XYZ file of C-alpha atoms in Angstrom:
379
model
C 147.445 -200.273 48.006
C 149.778 -198.204 50.090
C 147.335 -195.382 51.183
C 148.745 -191.827 52.035
C 147.009 -190.699 55.551
C 147.045 -187.233 57.293
C 145.991 -187.304 61.444
C 145.485 -183.644 62.329
C 145.081 -182.243 65.869
C 143.477 -178.842 65.909
C 144.653 -175.657 67.144
C 142.932 -176.019 70.543
C 145.141 -176.170 73.918
C 145.843 -179.688 74.758
C 148.732 -180.456 77.478
C 148.020 -184.476 76.537
C 148.543 -186.681 72.796
C 145.998 -187.528 70.920
C 145.554 -191.083 71.480
C 142.744 -191.858 69.108
C 145.300 -190.116 66.621
C 147.986 -192.664 67.620
C 145.851 -195.754 67.595
C 144.970 -194.768 63.958
C 148.328 -194.314 63.079
C 149.399 -197.811 64.140
C 146.462 -199.257 62.416
C 147.262 -197.605 59.293
C 151.162 -198.576 59.585
C 150.192 -201.943 59.785
C 148.560 -202.043 57.009
C 151.622 -200.657 55.158
C 149.980 -197.279 55.010
C 152.026 -193.680 54.857
C 151.153 -191.838 58.052
C 152.162 -187.832 58.077
C 150.867 -186.214 61.572
C 150.393 -182.423 62.248
C 148.764 -179.868 65.115
C 147.299 -177.104 63.645
C 147.990 -173.713 63.358
C 145.056 -171.635 64.148
C 143.737 -170.420 60.768
C 142.490 -167.494 59.591
C 141.175 -166.487 56.100
C 143.077 -162.880 56.287
C 146.419 -164.405 56.389
C 146.944 -165.758 53.128
C 150.976 -166.371 54.397
C 150.733 -168.487 57.297
C 151.349 -171.427 55.639
C 155.137 -169.820 54.645
C 155.359 -169.100 57.824
C 154.579 -172.630 59.942
C 157.554 -175.108 58.391
C 154.974 -178.038 59.399
C 152.983 -177.148 56.412
C 155.636 -177.953 54.132
C 156.194 -181.135 54.594
C 152.774 -182.084 53.733
C 152.141 -183.917 50.809
C 150.460 -183.001 47.563
C 147.368 -184.988 47.879
C 146.141 -187.955 50.906
C 143.864 -190.603 50.449
C 142.160 -189.939 53.881
C 142.623 -186.909 56.673
C 141.661 -187.508 60.215
C 140.621 -184.737 61.948
C 140.326 -185.483 66.442
C 138.063 -183.703 68.434
C 138.418 -183.035 72.552
C 135.744 -180.397 74.353
C 132.976 -179.015 73.092
C 133.699 -175.085 73.576
C 136.832 -175.592 70.893
C 134.337 -176.736 68.589
C 135.368 -173.495 66.353
C 138.878 -175.036 65.995
C 137.812 -177.950 64.719
C 135.064 -176.975 62.242
C 138.175 -174.453 61.162
C 140.415 -177.400 60.239
C 138.508 -179.581 58.617
C 136.926 -176.796 56.509
C 140.685 -176.030 55.887
C 141.637 -179.688 54.996
C 138.661 -179.866 52.838
C 139.564 -177.053 50.354
C 143.361 -177.862 50.367
C 142.762 -181.899 49.541
C 138.914 -181.871 47.831
C 139.412 -185.105 46.743
C 140.486 -186.177 50.111
C 138.211 -188.721 52.244
C 137.862 -186.209 55.828
C 136.972 -188.304 58.748
C 136.283 -186.629 61.752
C 135.911 -188.153 65.331
C 136.685 -187.750 69.084
C 134.380 -186.377 72.066
C 133.168 -183.326 70.976
C 132.348 -184.827 67.482
C 130.474 -187.559 69.680
C 128.677 -185.101 71.933
C 127.681 -182.718 68.807
C 127.602 -184.238 65.467
C 124.862 -181.911 64.271
C 128.025 -179.319 65.217
C 130.109 -181.033 62.940
C 128.140 -181.606 60.021
C 126.566 -177.866 60.057
C 129.436 -176.504 59.956
C 131.745 -179.239 57.651
C 128.796 -180.828 55.815
C 130.456 -184.200 57.422
C 128.435 -186.708 59.121
C 131.601 -187.431 62.029
C 131.974 -190.838 63.272
C 130.051 -191.358 67.043
C 132.198 -193.231 69.903
C 135.313 -195.126 70.025
C 136.812 -196.533 66.326
C 136.030 -200.408 66.800
C 139.456 -202.113 65.839
C 141.100 -198.647 66.452
C 140.685 -198.760 69.706
C 142.357 -202.309 70.156
C 145.699 -200.982 68.475
C 148.393 -199.485 70.535
C 149.254 -195.641 70.542
C 152.169 -194.819 67.749
C 154.493 -193.165 70.156
C 156.834 -192.301 67.479
C 154.228 -189.169 66.578
C 155.669 -187.872 70.050
C 159.231 -188.522 70.344
C 160.005 -186.623 73.556
C 156.781 -188.192 75.420
C 157.908 -189.086 78.994
C 155.519 -191.724 79.514
C 153.022 -194.065 77.794
C 149.200 -193.755 77.868
C 146.445 -196.347 78.134
C 142.687 -197.255 79.642
C 142.309 -200.545 81.543
C 138.645 -200.223 81.747
C 136.655 -198.184 79.301
C 133.167 -196.345 80.175
C 131.920 -195.860 83.842
C 129.422 -197.803 85.872
C 128.167 -194.446 87.507
C 125.725 -192.237 85.347
C 126.780 -188.565 86.694
C 124.561 -185.637 84.986
C 127.398 -183.140 84.810
C 129.694 -185.948 82.841
C 130.182 -187.140 79.261
C 131.412 -190.525 79.518
C 128.055 -192.132 78.837
C 127.062 -190.314 75.625
C 130.981 -191.166 74.485
C 131.538 -194.429 76.478
C 128.265 -195.786 76.947
C 129.172 -199.263 77.901
C 131.825 -200.215 80.888
C 134.249 -202.530 79.863
C 137.422 -204.309 80.976
C 140.782 -203.646 78.390
C 142.284 -206.942 78.541
C 145.086 -206.008 76.532
C 146.257 -202.100 77.571
C 149.614 -203.917 78.846
C 150.184 -203.667 74.907
C 149.653 -200.244 74.593
C 152.945 -199.477 77.056
C 156.539 -198.383 75.775
C 159.083 -200.104 78.409
C 161.750 -197.571 77.642
C 159.552 -194.577 78.940
C 159.402 -193.766 82.779
C 155.599 -193.908 83.311
C 151.750 -194.478 82.470
C 149.613 -192.192 82.752
C 145.952 -193.856 82.645
C 142.678 -192.422 81.432
C 140.266 -194.892 83.035
C 136.964 -193.326 84.626
C 136.556 -195.922 86.983
C 139.308 -198.156 88.099
C 138.166 -199.153 91.020
C 135.043 -200.815 89.919
C 137.043 -203.144 87.425
C 136.670 -206.967 87.962
C 139.920 -206.936 87.169
C 142.025 -204.558 89.420
C 143.840 -207.465 91.057
C 145.044 -208.368 87.799
C 145.543 -204.827 86.880
C 148.017 -204.079 90.044
C 150.154 -207.594 89.666
C 150.436 -206.132 85.500
C 151.766 -202.807 87.383
C 153.938 -204.165 89.716
C 155.770 -206.118 87.016
C 156.256 -202.847 85.199
C 157.563 -201.261 88.132
C 160.380 -203.953 88.149
C 161.752 -203.254 85.028
C 161.822 -199.645 85.925
C 158.544 -197.855 84.787
C 158.309 -196.101 88.479
C 155.648 -193.185 87.903
C 152.262 -194.458 87.580
C 149.359 -191.908 87.400
C 145.475 -192.426 87.262
C 145.130 -189.456 85.734
C 140.929 -188.815 85.662
C 140.825 -189.880 89.721
C 139.604 -192.452 91.867
C 136.280 -193.549 93.369
C 136.336 -192.897 97.311
C 133.254 -194.341 96.905
C 135.070 -197.489 96.395
C 138.142 -197.030 97.826
C 138.216 -199.356 100.824
C 141.115 -201.143 103.314
C 141.494 -204.069 100.476
C 142.284 -201.493 97.634
C 144.531 -199.239 99.343
C 146.508 -202.079 100.747
C 146.649 -202.934 97.193
C 146.922 -199.819 95.289
C 150.057 -198.932 97.909
C 152.378 -201.567 96.212
C 151.696 -199.567 92.943
C 152.106 -196.358 94.539
C 150.780 -194.221 92.384
C 152.029 -190.479 92.148
C 149.737 -188.543 93.030
C 146.772 -190.276 94.064
C 143.543 -188.164 92.821
C 139.956 -188.570 94.363
C 136.888 -186.590 93.587
C 134.714 -184.234 95.438
C 132.068 -183.302 92.782
C 128.631 -183.612 94.802
C 127.175 -184.089 98.370
C 126.972 -188.007 97.490
C 131.008 -188.361 98.146
C 130.635 -186.121 101.604
C 131.823 -188.555 104.178
C 133.321 -190.927 101.817
C 136.461 -188.876 100.610
C 136.952 -188.074 104.107
C 137.306 -191.452 104.832
C 139.489 -192.067 101.287
C 141.915 -189.290 102.383
C 142.170 -190.294 105.825
C 142.800 -193.679 104.614
C 145.137 -193.491 101.846
C 147.126 -190.818 104.416
C 147.414 -194.147 106.761
C 149.162 -196.348 103.857
C 151.172 -193.567 103.449
C 149.986 -191.532 100.381
C 151.406 -188.180 100.975
C 150.634 -186.651 97.715
C 146.942 -186.700 97.461
C 144.600 -184.086 94.984
C 140.847 -183.695 95.056
C 139.273 -182.648 91.972
C 136.436 -180.328 92.785
C 133.327 -179.410 90.231
C 132.039 -176.164 90.662
C 129.274 -174.292 88.595
C 127.250 -176.855 87.957
C 123.922 -176.805 86.899
C 122.075 -178.236 90.320
C 120.465 -176.624 93.513
C 123.356 -177.929 96.070
C 126.639 -176.511 93.464
C 126.190 -173.172 95.291
C 129.670 -171.192 96.011
C 128.817 -172.093 99.901
C 129.110 -175.638 99.458
C 132.157 -175.441 97.240
C 133.850 -173.639 99.902
C 132.547 -176.414 101.963
C 134.230 -179.020 100.048
C 137.752 -177.440 99.679
C 137.567 -176.577 103.265
C 137.269 -180.461 104.148
C 140.037 -180.991 101.900
C 142.143 -178.735 102.938
C 141.853 -179.436 106.610
C 143.183 -183.281 105.962
C 146.238 -181.490 104.338
C 145.244 -182.832 100.589
C 145.021 -180.617 98.005
C 142.111 -179.651 95.937
C 142.149 -179.031 92.130
C 138.938 -176.794 91.423
C 137.238 -177.931 88.030
C 134.875 -175.456 86.421
C 131.625 -176.937 84.676
C 130.573 -176.390 81.299
C 127.531 -178.033 79.507
C 127.758 -180.812 77.225
C 126.568 -178.641 74.385
C 128.520 -175.314 75.335
C 130.592 -173.810 72.764
C 131.878 -170.699 74.542
C 132.871 -172.548 77.379
C 131.388 -169.187 79.236
C 128.517 -171.176 81.304
C 127.420 -169.500 84.586
C 124.852 -171.734 86.357
C 122.070 -170.040 88.840
C 123.867 -170.293 91.926
C 127.261 -168.640 90.989
C 127.869 -165.056 89.304
C 130.759 -163.735 86.821
C 132.150 -162.232 89.463
C 132.901 -164.939 91.968
C 133.692 -167.141 89.014
C 136.371 -164.741 87.859
C 137.687 -164.379 91.298
C 138.157 -167.805 91.774
C 140.024 -168.530 88.360
C 142.019 -165.164 89.320
C 142.877 -166.849 93.196
C 143.581 -170.438 91.478
C 146.303 -168.516 88.938
C 148.229 -165.989 91.079
C 148.059 -167.538 94.804
C 148.445 -170.761 93.819
C 150.502 -172.841 91.708
C 148.763 -175.033 88.848
C 145.164 -174.286 89.817
C 145.588 -176.378 93.051
C 144.297 -175.334 96.781
C 147.480 -176.245 98.476
C 148.019 -177.498 101.616
C 148.862 -174.482 103.604
C 146.269 -174.039 106.107
C 146.758 -170.670 107.228
C 146.774 -169.425 103.662
C 144.126 -171.052 103.179
C 142.174 -169.237 105.289
C 143.844 -165.512 104.328
C 143.045 -166.564 100.866
C 139.763 -167.902 101.806
C 138.321 -167.049 104.751
C 137.369 -168.841 107.761
C 133.634 -169.447 106.754
C 131.616 -169.269 103.155
C 130.991 -165.754 104.029
C 134.138 -164.458 104.420
C 135.011 -166.573 101.036
C 132.086 -164.847 99.339
C 133.609 -161.449 100.622
C 137.011 -161.819 100.036
C 136.479 -163.098 96.345
C 134.402 -159.925 95.490
C 137.449 -158.268 96.601
C 139.445 -159.300 94.570
C 137.322 -159.000 91.370
C 136.924 -155.334 92.648
C 140.886 -155.425 92.773
C 140.675 -156.775 89.224
C 138.483 -154.476 87.823
C 140.616 -151.435 89.314
C 143.168 -152.269 87.666
C 141.744 -153.087 84.217
C 140.718 -149.307 84.150
C 144.305 -147.932 85.286
C 145.758 -149.812 82.349
C 142.929 -148.291 79.777
């Protein structure tokens, strides 16, 4: 019997499409079901007229057999709970299913706030379906995973909880829409895949038919980036080429990886840099050391603030950092640099962040002080 299905992405900000919902859409459409998708609007119980002001809600059916609600980061949890409770009330006879990363990391929160026991991890069967790109007709790229999980066990990372097993996805080419300009991979550690050479061959075939833009969005492991892999990867030519310098275990490896990549002709190299982690080595001084090393090598660094896996606010401050430094660093990335990246220009780097860790902290405290003074003037 044909069913009516509603897919809901809560009202949090997300620059990428909800891949899980896109796969669920394909799964149900293959069964002949009707599928609707909605990007939710923030719900305010005091505002009864918000639906009338949002055309998207007018398109909803009077009843759905199943409503799927996805989730992303834990500090966006309140959006998820609000969406779930709204659709529970609007469609009391519907089955509500909740899943995604946040729901997997904090199932007890979902159950407490909504009364629903969420799905943990990946949906078997659904995971093998290609994404339904018709939900996002203006999307310019395909999204996929060539592998799931990760062979590392980094203490700051959620992957081991969400995808505990590392395995190869043989059927990832089926996720690709050949009419789109590029492919974004969300693999957590693709360079450790036993299918690395095979995947390169597949990517070269896609490039032959006009898919030029390849991006391993989560970054590549600098510790296993060697001459052989660099040579093969240069044929694929991902843009940008992404690495990470999250902790001291990557020191030395990241410098070699950047130099090797540059030697092979990669010009757009970007490095994720974790900070504010709950580890004795994660200090403002060591953060400066890392972004300085990257800048000296003429690569771009992309600072990423750490938040605990159970953090509901996004305001966590580790023992080695303080709110002044964190606020000032955020401001420096917003106003001095584009898109939160520390660019290659050496003189600009020194002017903004100084010549050493002490100057770095001094300059950030000055930024914070100036920001505070501006706020006082406005009030």
